[in-house]
Amino acid sequence: MSFFPDSATFLSIGSFALRWYALTLIAGVIAAYLLVSKLMKTHGYDVDTVDEMLLLCMIGGILGGRVFWVLENLSEYLKYIPYIFALSDGGFDILGTVIGISGMMFFYCTRRHMSTLRTMDIVMPALFLFTVIARFGRSFGNATVWFANGIDLIGFLVLYFFIRPYHEGRRRGDVVAFGFMFIALSRLICKVFAWDPTARNVLIPAVAVEVFGILLYYVVHKRRPTKPIVLFDLDGTIMDTRSMVLQCFKYLYMRYNDPRNFTKEKRNLVFRVPLKEAVSQLFPDQDADQLVDEYRKYQSSFSWSDSVSLFPNVKSTLDELWQNGYVLGIVSTRLTSSCESWLRQLDLSHCFGTILGRDVYTDPKPEPGGILYAGVKLKRGHDSCVYVGDGLNDIRAAKAAGVYSVAFISDPTKREAIEELQPNKIITDMSELKELLNENHEWSDENC
């Protein structure tokens, strides 16, 4: 066994040699995976999605990289065609790798109702990071490769720290468009200065990728974003349930306290914080879960028709959005049957493509489960989605899902607590939603 027998080898044992390039290749895959995992989580995606993407990226990267390499050196491979499949020769082109991964992501995102541009905006910086780390292994055997690596390192830093973060004028797809342009320019520079031996025959592919990147940037900035799906909380957002809520809390006070202790300050509290948190604060000596259950049972035992109404301009706004082709949905902590019953009474059932109560999705708010499941049910995903709610947990759930959050505030006492969560937009009248949806930007949380 011998360590560092030459500049390209980390370890040799008899005829077996562990190359530096193999080690840095593995390190590059791990680093890219961790970066993509981190960013996809902020977009509301779980680790299973990242794992599936990694597998497809590896397949697409290997196939695309090999195909481009063979085409660039076709005259040599035509001498002995079976050698095309001898992947051990290390012949892969980074341009083909990028194209192969992009193709796989387009296929995957289309089937999963995900935005290809949004996903590739995440994958592209990670691909540059992978290239930089993986290429370190070849840098030990060829000093000029350090220059090629330096160019791609600059590309990663620019894409990740300057183009990826939200700023005025940025569009979904900017990162991937600049990534195509930068990687093609990098290969052309490496060819001109002979910094990377693998860039000998890249002129035509590099020019083609450069033109593709420029055209993609043009299209991205000319296109108008897709209409988002618009999801709503029910209580406190569409229907005014304040009178009903107060009566339900008075019931709890009659059973476990004294109704005279239900002061104005405590009445305001129940509208500022989630139900369980309010119950915990108002009845610290009681089992909060038990009282929440009792609260809901009491509420479901009456019709409350005289205590509930629509907020101003809700019906006209929802009807107009529905007539203009917006796909609408309800994600509520009520039971689905209760939501459906109230919407029928309020003559709004026709507006909604899906109605989800806490009984049909896992992980209630502030977890994003309901919002994510609504995107699946509507076969639209959540990459272009607006969630409108009045509570703290509504905004937290929207943030966790990576969707565009709109806080509807009918009670001024809730504004300060809502503002601390930094929703994408705050409205005080539902009619404002129509003008908001005419804004020309993507509908996800990175626009804040």
Short mmCIF file of C-alpha atoms in Angstrom, two decimals:
data_model
loop_
_atom_site.label_atom_id
_atom_site.label_comp_id
_atom_site.label_asym_id
_atom_site.label_seq_id
_atom_site.Cartn_x
_atom_site.Cartn_y
_atom_site.Cartn_z
CA MET A 1 0.00 0.00 0.00
CA SER A 2 1.39 3.38 -0.97
CA PHE A 3 0.04 6.87 -0.36
CA PHE A 4 0.57 9.61 -2.97
CA PRO A 5 2.64 7.49 -5.40
CA ASP A 6 2.19 10.25 -7.99
CA SER A 7 0.46 13.63 -8.30
CA ALA A 8 -2.78 12.12 -9.65
CA THR A 9 -3.10 9.23 -7.16
CA PHE A 10 -4.15 9.29 -3.51
CA LEU A 11 -3.59 5.62 -2.74
CA SER A 12 -2.37 2.53 -4.56
CA ILE A 13 -2.68 -1.08 -3.44
CA GLY A 14 -1.11 -3.44 -5.93
CA SER A 15 -2.85 -2.85 -9.25
CA PHE A 16 -5.63 -0.83 -7.60
CA ALA A 17 -5.23 2.95 -7.64
CA LEU A 18 -7.53 5.44 -5.92
CA ARG A 19 -7.25 8.66 -7.89
CA TRP A 20 -7.62 12.12 -6.43
CA TYR A 21 -10.25 12.77 -9.07
CA ALA A 22 -12.47 9.97 -7.67
CA LEU A 23 -12.28 11.45 -4.17
CA THR A 24 -13.00 15.01 -5.24
CA LEU A 25 -15.79 13.76 -7.51
CA ILE A 26 -17.51 12.17 -4.51
CA ALA A 27 -16.89 15.31 -2.43
CA GLY A 28 -18.43 17.42 -5.19
CA VAL A 29 -21.56 15.27 -5.31
CA ILE A 30 -21.97 15.51 -1.52
CA ALA A 31 -21.48 19.30 -1.48
CA ALA A 32 -23.95 19.81 -4.34
CA TYR A 33 -26.50 17.52 -2.67
CA LEU A 34 -26.29 19.41 0.63
CA LEU A 35 -26.67 22.77 -1.10
CA VAL A 36 -29.67 21.65 -3.15
CA SER A 37 -31.26 20.08 -0.05
CA LYS A 38 -30.93 23.34 1.85
CA LEU A 39 -32.45 25.46 -0.91
CA MET A 40 -35.22 23.01 -1.82
CA LYS A 41 -36.36 22.94 1.80
CA THR A 42 -36.97 26.69 1.69
CA HIS A 43 -39.15 26.04 -1.36
CA GLY A 44 -41.33 23.55 0.53
CA TYR A 45 -39.79 20.33 -0.82
CA ASP A 46 -38.73 17.34 1.27
CA VAL A 47 -35.65 15.14 1.22
CA ASP A 48 -37.36 12.47 -0.92
CA THR A 49 -37.73 14.97 -3.74
CA VAL A 50 -34.05 15.91 -3.47
CA ASP A 51 -33.00 12.25 -3.50
CA GLU A 52 -35.04 11.59 -6.64
CA MET A 53 -33.57 14.67 -8.28
CA LEU A 54 -30.02 13.61 -7.38
CA LEU A 55 -30.50 10.21 -9.01
CA LEU A 56 -31.90 11.74 -12.19
CA CYS A 57 -29.19 14.42 -12.24
CA MET A 58 -26.51 11.75 -12.05
CA ILE A 59 -28.10 9.78 -14.90
CA GLY A 60 -28.65 12.90 -17.03
CA GLY A 61 -25.19 14.28 -16.25
CA ILE A 62 -23.42 11.05 -17.18
CA LEU A 63 -25.41 10.53 -20.39
CA GLY A 64 -25.23 14.16 -21.50
CA GLY A 65 -21.56 14.54 -20.63
CA ARG A 66 -20.65 11.34 -22.46
CA VAL A 67 -22.71 12.13 -25.57
CA PHE A 68 -21.12 15.58 -25.93
CA TRP A 69 -17.64 14.15 -25.36
CA VAL A 70 -18.14 11.48 -28.01
CA LEU A 71 -19.52 14.01 -30.51
CA GLU A 72 -16.57 16.33 -29.88
CA ASN A 73 -14.15 13.45 -30.51
CA LEU A 74 -16.26 11.52 -32.99
CA SER A 75 -13.45 10.80 -35.46
CA GLU A 76 -11.52 8.91 -32.80
CA TYR A 77 -14.52 6.91 -31.56
CA LEU A 78 -15.54 5.93 -35.09
CA LYS A 79 -12.32 3.94 -35.31
CA TYR A 80 -13.69 1.56 -32.68
CA ILE A 81 -17.35 2.20 -31.87
CA PRO A 82 -17.64 -0.07 -28.77
CA TYR A 83 -15.16 2.25 -27.06
CA ILE A 84 -18.00 4.80 -26.85
CA PHE A 85 -19.35 2.79 -23.91
CA ALA A 86 -16.01 2.52 -22.11
CA LEU A 87 -16.83 5.14 -19.50
CA SER A 88 -13.64 4.36 -17.60
CA ASP A 89 -11.68 6.57 -20.00
CA GLY A 90 -13.01 9.60 -18.11
CA GLY A 91 -14.38 11.27 -21.23
CA PHE A 92 -17.17 13.61 -20.13
CA ASP A 93 -17.89 17.17 -21.19
CA ILE A 94 -19.26 19.66 -18.67
CA LEU A 95 -21.45 21.33 -21.32
CA GLY A 96 -23.13 18.02 -22.03
CA THR A 97 -23.46 17.39 -18.32
CA VAL A 98 -25.36 20.67 -17.89
CA ILE A 99 -27.63 19.92 -20.86
CA GLY A 100 -28.27 16.34 -19.67
CA ILE A 101 -29.17 17.47 -16.16
CA SER A 102 -31.43 20.21 -17.53
CA GLY A 103 -33.25 17.68 -19.69
CA MET A 104 -33.80 15.33 -16.77
CA MET A 105 -35.04 18.20 -14.59
CA PHE A 106 -37.50 19.26 -17.29
CA PHE A 107 -38.83 15.69 -17.45
CA TYR A 108 -39.02 15.36 -13.65
CA CYS A 109 -40.56 18.76 -12.99
CA THR A 110 -43.19 18.33 -15.70
CA ARG A 111 -44.34 15.05 -14.18
CA ARG A 112 -44.32 16.46 -10.63
CA HIS A 113 -46.05 19.76 -11.50
CA MET A 114 -42.95 21.70 -10.47
CA SER A 115 -41.48 24.79 -12.11
CA THR A 116 -38.46 23.72 -14.17
CA LEU A 117 -37.01 27.23 -14.08
CA ARG A 118 -37.40 27.55 -10.31
CA THR A 119 -35.83 24.13 -9.78
CA MET A 120 -32.96 24.75 -12.20
CA ASP A 121 -32.28 28.10 -10.51
CA ILE A 122 -31.43 25.99 -7.46
CA VAL A 123 -29.56 23.24 -9.28
CA MET A 124 -27.34 25.47 -11.44
CA PRO A 125 -25.17 26.99 -8.64
CA ALA A 126 -24.84 23.52 -7.11
CA LEU A 127 -23.66 22.22 -10.47
CA PHE A 128 -20.94 24.87 -10.56
CA LEU A 129 -19.95 23.96 -7.00
CA PHE A 130 -19.76 20.29 -7.99
CA THR A 131 -17.58 21.13 -10.98
CA VAL A 132 -15.15 23.20 -8.91
CA ILE A 133 -14.72 20.57 -6.20
CA ALA A 134 -14.61 17.59 -8.59
CA ARG A 135 -12.02 19.25 -10.82
CA PHE A 136 -9.60 19.69 -7.93
CA GLY A 137 -8.59 16.06 -8.49
CA ARG A 138 -7.39 16.82 -12.00
CA SER A 139 -5.70 20.04 -10.89
CA PHE A 140 -3.04 18.07 -9.03
CA GLY A 141 -1.86 16.47 -12.28
CA ASN A 142 -2.16 19.56 -14.49
CA ALA A 143 -1.40 23.00 -13.08
CA THR A 144 -3.29 24.91 -15.80
CA VAL A 145 -6.55 23.29 -14.67
CA TRP A 146 -6.35 25.55 -11.59
CA PHE A 147 -7.12 28.49 -13.89
CA ALA A 148 -10.16 26.70 -15.33
CA ASN A 149 -11.29 25.94 -11.79
CA GLY A 150 -10.87 29.58 -10.82
CA ILE A 151 -13.23 30.67 -13.59
CA ASP A 152 -15.93 28.23 -12.49
CA LEU A 153 -15.44 29.25 -8.85
CA ILE A 154 -16.14 32.85 -9.87
CA GLY A 155 -19.22 31.57 -11.72
CA PHE A 156 -20.50 29.84 -8.60
CA LEU A 157 -19.96 32.90 -6.41
CA VAL A 158 -21.69 35.22 -8.89
CA LEU A 159 -24.66 32.91 -9.42
CA TYR A 160 -25.18 32.09 -5.76
CA PHE A 161 -24.51 35.40 -4.05
CA PHE A 162 -25.49 37.98 -6.67
CA ILE A 163 -27.96 36.57 -9.20
CA ARG A 164 -29.87 34.02 -7.06
CA PRO A 165 -31.03 36.33 -4.19
CA TYR A 166 -34.16 38.33 -4.91
CA HIS A 167 -33.62 41.84 -6.25
CA GLU A 168 -35.62 44.28 -8.32
CA GLY A 169 -35.91 43.07 -11.90
CA ARG A 170 -34.88 39.48 -11.24
CA ARG A 171 -36.94 36.80 -12.96
CA ARG A 172 -37.34 33.10 -12.41
CA GLY A 173 -34.87 31.48 -14.79
CA ASP A 174 -32.19 34.19 -14.54
CA VAL A 175 -29.84 31.90 -12.64
CA VAL A 176 -30.09 29.07 -15.13
CA ALA A 177 -29.79 31.45 -18.13
CA PHE A 178 -26.66 33.08 -16.72
CA GLY A 179 -25.38 29.63 -15.77
CA PHE A 180 -25.60 28.46 -19.39
CA MET A 181 -23.90 31.62 -20.61
CA PHE A 182 -21.14 31.47 -18.01
CA ILE A 183 -20.32 27.77 -18.41
CA ALA A 184 -20.12 28.18 -22.20
CA LEU A 185 -17.88 31.24 -21.85
CA SER A 186 -15.71 29.33 -19.37
CA ARG A 187 -15.19 26.49 -21.86
CA LEU A 188 -14.32 28.91 -24.65
CA ILE A 189 -11.73 30.64 -22.46
CA CYS A 190 -10.26 27.29 -21.47
CA LYS A 191 -9.98 26.34 -25.14
CA VAL A 192 -8.33 29.61 -26.16
CA PHE A 193 -5.74 29.51 -23.37
CA ALA A 194 -5.42 25.67 -23.32
CA TRP A 195 -6.12 25.57 -19.60
CA ASP A 196 -8.15 22.36 -19.67
CA PRO A 197 -7.24 19.42 -21.96
CA THR A 198 -10.91 18.39 -22.13
CA ALA A 199 -11.81 21.68 -23.85
CA ARG A 200 -10.01 20.97 -27.13
CA ASN A 201 -13.06 20.56 -29.38
CA VAL A 202 -15.73 22.60 -27.61
CA LEU A 203 -16.06 25.54 -29.99
CA ILE A 204 -19.36 24.60 -31.65
CA PRO A 205 -21.07 23.17 -28.51
CA ALA A 206 -19.94 26.14 -26.43
CA VAL A 207 -21.24 28.67 -28.94
CA ALA A 208 -24.55 26.78 -29.16
CA VAL A 209 -24.94 26.74 -25.35
CA GLU A 210 -24.00 30.44 -25.16
CA VAL A 211 -26.69 31.33 -27.71
CA PHE A 212 -29.20 29.14 -25.85
CA GLY A 213 -28.45 30.94 -22.58
CA ILE A 214 -28.94 34.36 -24.21
CA LEU A 215 -32.23 33.30 -25.80
CA LEU A 216 -33.43 31.82 -22.51
CA TYR A 217 -32.67 35.08 -20.71
CA TYR A 218 -34.63 36.99 -23.35
CA VAL A 219 -37.64 34.66 -23.09
CA VAL A 220 -37.58 34.72 -19.29
CA HIS A 221 -37.80 38.51 -19.24
CA LYS A 222 -40.44 38.71 -21.96
CA ARG A 223 -42.82 36.09 -20.60
CA ARG A 224 -45.54 36.96 -18.14
CA PRO A 225 -45.61 34.70 -15.10
CA THR A 226 -48.24 31.97 -14.98
CA LYS A 227 -51.42 32.74 -13.07
CA PRO A 228 -50.94 31.37 -9.56
CA ILE A 229 -53.32 29.11 -7.74
CA VAL A 230 -54.86 31.12 -4.89
CA LEU A 231 -55.53 29.34 -1.60
CA PHE A 232 -57.47 30.79 1.31
CA ASP A 233 -57.91 30.18 4.98
CA LEU A 234 -61.62 30.18 5.86
CA ASP A 235 -62.29 31.55 9.37
CA GLY A 236 -61.21 35.16 9.75
CA THR A 237 -60.28 35.43 6.07
CA ILE A 238 -63.37 34.66 4.02
CA MET A 239 -66.00 34.60 6.72
CA ASP A 240 -66.18 36.79 9.80
CA THR A 241 -66.43 34.40 12.73
CA ARG A 242 -65.45 36.81 15.51
CA SER A 243 -68.84 36.70 17.24
CA MET A 244 -68.89 32.90 17.14
CA VAL A 245 -65.33 32.65 18.48
CA LEU A 246 -66.12 34.95 21.41
CA GLN A 247 -69.21 32.95 22.30
CA CYS A 248 -67.22 29.71 22.23
CA PHE A 249 -64.60 31.16 24.57
CA LYS A 250 -67.35 32.44 26.86
CA TYR A 251 -68.59 28.87 27.03
CA LEU A 252 -65.14 27.70 28.17
CA TYR A 253 -65.04 30.49 30.76
CA MET A 254 -68.43 29.43 32.07
CA ARG A 255 -67.11 25.90 32.57
CA TYR A 256 -63.55 26.50 33.77
CA ASN A 257 -63.38 30.09 35.01
CA ASP A 258 -65.67 33.10 35.42
CA PRO A 259 -67.12 34.88 32.34
CA ARG A 260 -66.45 38.20 34.09
CA ASN A 261 -62.73 37.46 33.77
CA PHE A 262 -63.00 37.36 29.98
CA THR A 263 -61.82 40.97 29.70
CA LYS A 264 -61.36 43.08 26.57
CA GLU A 265 -57.62 42.38 26.59
CA LYS A 266 -58.27 38.63 26.69
CA ARG A 267 -60.90 38.92 23.96
CA ASN A 268 -58.31 40.62 21.76
CA LEU A 269 -55.81 37.88 22.56
CA VAL A 270 -57.94 35.12 21.04
CA PHE A 271 -57.73 36.83 17.65
CA ARG A 272 -54.00 37.53 17.78
CA VAL A 273 -52.67 34.03 18.38
CA PRO A 274 -53.57 30.49 17.24
CA LEU A 275 -56.40 28.69 19.05
CA LYS A 276 -54.27 26.30 21.09
CA GLU A 277 -51.90 29.07 22.15
CA ALA A 278 -54.84 31.24 23.25
CA VAL A 279 -56.35 28.39 25.25
CA SER A 280 -52.97 27.68 26.89
CA GLN A 281 -52.58 31.30 27.97
CA LEU A 282 -56.16 31.79 29.15
CA PHE A 283 -56.45 28.44 30.97
CA PRO A 284 -52.91 27.63 32.15
CA ASP A 285 -54.15 25.05 34.70
CA GLN A 286 -56.12 23.03 32.15
CA ASP A 287 -55.16 20.52 29.45
CA ALA A 288 -54.98 22.69 26.32
CA ASP A 289 -55.64 19.81 23.90
CA GLN A 290 -58.74 18.79 25.84
CA LEU A 291 -60.11 22.35 25.87
CA VAL A 292 -59.42 22.82 22.16
CA ASP A 293 -61.35 19.64 21.47
CA GLU A 294 -64.19 20.82 23.70
CA TYR A 295 -64.18 24.23 22.00
CA ARG A 296 -64.56 22.60 18.58
CA LYS A 297 -67.29 20.23 19.71
CA TYR A 298 -69.25 23.12 21.16
CA GLN A 299 -68.80 25.14 17.99
CA SER A 300 -69.99 22.27 15.80
CA SER A 301 -73.11 21.75 17.92
CA PHE A 302 -74.79 24.96 16.64
CA SER A 303 -75.50 26.38 13.20
CA TRP A 304 -74.26 29.91 14.11
CA SER A 305 -75.95 31.27 10.99
CA ASP A 306 -76.80 34.53 12.73
CA SER A 307 -73.26 34.94 14.07
CA VAL A 308 -71.25 34.45 10.87
CA SER A 309 -71.05 36.62 7.76
CA LEU A 310 -68.73 37.28 4.85
CA PHE A 311 -66.16 40.05 5.13
CA PRO A 312 -66.85 43.03 2.82
CA ASN A 313 -66.09 42.46 -0.88
CA VAL A 314 -65.21 38.79 -0.39
CA LYS A 315 -67.98 37.35 -2.57
CA SER A 316 -67.48 39.82 -5.44
CA THR A 317 -63.69 39.27 -5.36
CA LEU A 318 -63.91 35.48 -5.34
CA ASP A 319 -66.52 35.45 -8.12
CA GLU A 320 -64.38 37.75 -10.27
CA LEU A 321 -61.22 35.70 -9.74
CA TRP A 322 -63.08 32.50 -10.55
CA GLN A 323 -64.59 34.01 -13.70
CA ASN A 324 -61.13 35.22 -14.79
CA GLY A 325 -59.73 31.71 -14.71
CA TYR A 326 -57.93 31.63 -11.37
CA VAL A 327 -57.82 28.25 -9.67
CA LEU A 328 -58.94 28.72 -6.06
CA GLY A 329 -58.83 26.49 -3.00
CA ILE A 330 -59.48 26.37 0.73
CA VAL A 331 -56.93 25.15 3.30
CA SER A 332 -58.49 25.36 6.75
CA THR A 333 -58.13 23.94 10.25
CA ARG A 334 -61.86 23.22 10.22
CA LEU A 335 -63.10 19.77 9.26
CA THR A 336 -63.64 19.48 5.52
CA SER A 337 -67.36 18.78 5.93
CA SER A 338 -67.75 21.94 8.00
CA CYS A 339 -65.90 24.00 5.39
CA GLU A 340 -68.09 22.63 2.62
CA SER A 341 -71.25 23.29 4.62
CA TRP A 342 -70.33 26.91 5.30
CA LEU A 343 -69.34 27.56 1.70
CA ARG A 344 -72.69 26.21 0.52
CA GLN A 345 -74.53 28.47 2.97
CA LEU A 346 -72.49 31.44 1.77
CA ASP A 347 -73.01 30.52 -1.93
CA LEU A 348 -69.28 30.20 -2.62
CA SER A 349 -68.82 26.46 -3.29
CA HIS A 350 -68.62 26.96 -7.05
CA CYS A 351 -65.48 29.11 -6.73
CA PHE A 352 -63.19 26.46 -5.26
CA GLY A 353 -61.44 23.61 -7.03
CA THR A 354 -60.45 21.96 -3.77
CA ILE A 355 -61.55 22.30 -0.15
CA LEU A 356 -59.21 20.85 2.46
CA GLY A 357 -59.89 20.63 6.17
CA ARG A 358 -57.55 19.39 8.87
CA ASP A 359 -58.92 15.84 8.50
CA VAL A 360 -57.58 15.30 4.96
CA TYR A 361 -53.98 16.44 5.21
CA THR A 362 -51.16 15.74 7.62
CA ASP A 363 -49.17 18.29 9.62
CA PRO A 364 -51.65 21.11 10.36
CA LYS A 365 -50.63 24.75 10.23
CA PRO A 366 -48.06 26.15 10.93
CA GLU A 367 -46.69 23.15 9.01
CA PRO A 368 -47.05 23.47 5.23
CA GLY A 369 -48.81 20.13 4.67
CA GLY A 370 -52.20 21.53 3.71
CA ILE A 371 -50.82 24.03 1.21
CA LEU A 372 -48.55 21.44 -0.40
CA TYR A 373 -51.38 18.89 -0.60
CA ALA A 374 -53.66 21.46 -2.23
CA GLY A 375 -51.09 21.92 -5.00
CA VAL A 376 -51.04 18.16 -5.54
CA LYS A 377 -54.84 17.90 -5.56
CA LEU A 378 -55.14 20.72 -8.08
CA LYS A 379 -52.34 19.19 -10.22
CA ARG A 380 -50.58 22.53 -10.27
CA GLY A 381 -47.92 22.15 -7.58
CA HIS A 382 -47.04 25.06 -5.30
CA ASP A 383 -44.29 26.84 -7.22
CA SER A 384 -46.81 29.45 -8.37
CA CYS A 385 -49.13 29.80 -5.42
CA VAL A 386 -50.61 32.52 -3.22
CA TYR A 387 -51.92 31.75 0.26
CA VAL A 388 -54.25 34.26 1.92
CA GLY A 389 -54.82 34.03 5.66
CA ASP A 390 -55.43 36.15 8.71
CA GLY A 391 -53.51 34.25 11.39
CA LEU A 392 -49.90 33.87 12.45
CA ASN A 393 -49.97 30.16 11.62
CA ASP A 394 -51.31 30.96 8.15
CA ILE A 395 -48.25 33.07 7.37
CA ARG A 396 -45.90 30.57 8.99
CA ALA A 397 -47.36 27.76 6.90
CA ALA A 398 -47.05 29.81 3.70
CA LYS A 399 -43.42 30.62 4.52
CA ALA A 400 -42.67 26.97 5.23
CA ALA A 401 -44.18 26.01 1.87
CA GLY A 402 -42.22 28.71 0.03
CA VAL A 403 -45.39 30.24 -1.43
CA TYR A 404 -46.41 33.89 -1.73
CA SER A 405 -48.06 34.87 1.55
CA VAL A 406 -50.82 37.48 1.80
CA ALA A 407 -51.94 38.54 5.27
CA PHE A 408 -55.56 39.66 5.43
CA ILE A 409 -55.95 41.94 8.45
CA SER A 410 -59.43 42.92 9.55
CA ASP A 411 -58.39 43.52 13.15
CA PRO A 412 -55.74 46.27 13.56
CA THR A 413 -54.60 44.78 16.88
CA LYS A 414 -53.12 41.82 14.95
CA ARG A 415 -51.03 43.92 12.57
CA GLU A 416 -47.85 44.21 14.63
CA ALA A 417 -47.60 40.46 15.25
CA ILE A 418 -48.32 39.72 11.57
CA GLU A 419 -45.71 42.22 10.36
CA GLU A 420 -43.03 40.51 12.43
CA LEU A 421 -43.46 37.41 10.24
CA GLN A 422 -42.81 39.48 7.08
CA PRO A 423 -45.58 38.27 4.77
CA ASN A 424 -45.10 39.12 1.12
CA LYS A 425 -48.10 41.45 1.21
CA ILE A 426 -50.65 42.80 3.69
CA ILE A 427 -54.19 43.70 2.67
CA THR A 428 -57.08 45.06 4.75
CA ASP A 429 -59.86 44.58 2.19
CA MET A 430 -60.29 41.51 0.01
CA SER A 431 -60.83 43.63 -3.09
CA GLU A 432 -57.14 44.58 -2.91
CA LEU A 433 -56.32 41.02 -3.93
CA LYS A 434 -57.48 41.65 -7.51
CA GLU A 435 -54.96 44.45 -8.04
CA LEU A 436 -52.23 42.51 -6.26
CA LEU A 437 -52.61 39.55 -8.63
CA ASN A 438 -51.98 41.84 -11.61
CA GLU A 439 -48.41 42.47 -10.44
CA ASN A 440 -45.76 41.18 -12.84
CA HIS A 441 -43.59 38.81 -10.82
CA GLU A 442 -43.39 35.16 -9.81
CA TRP A 443 -45.64 33.94 -7.04
CA SER A 444 -43.35 32.41 -4.46
CA ASP A 445 -41.75 33.52 -1.22
CA GLU A 446 -38.40 34.52 -2.72
CA ASN A 447 -40.10 37.64 -4.09
CA CYS A 448 -40.24 39.23 -0.63
#
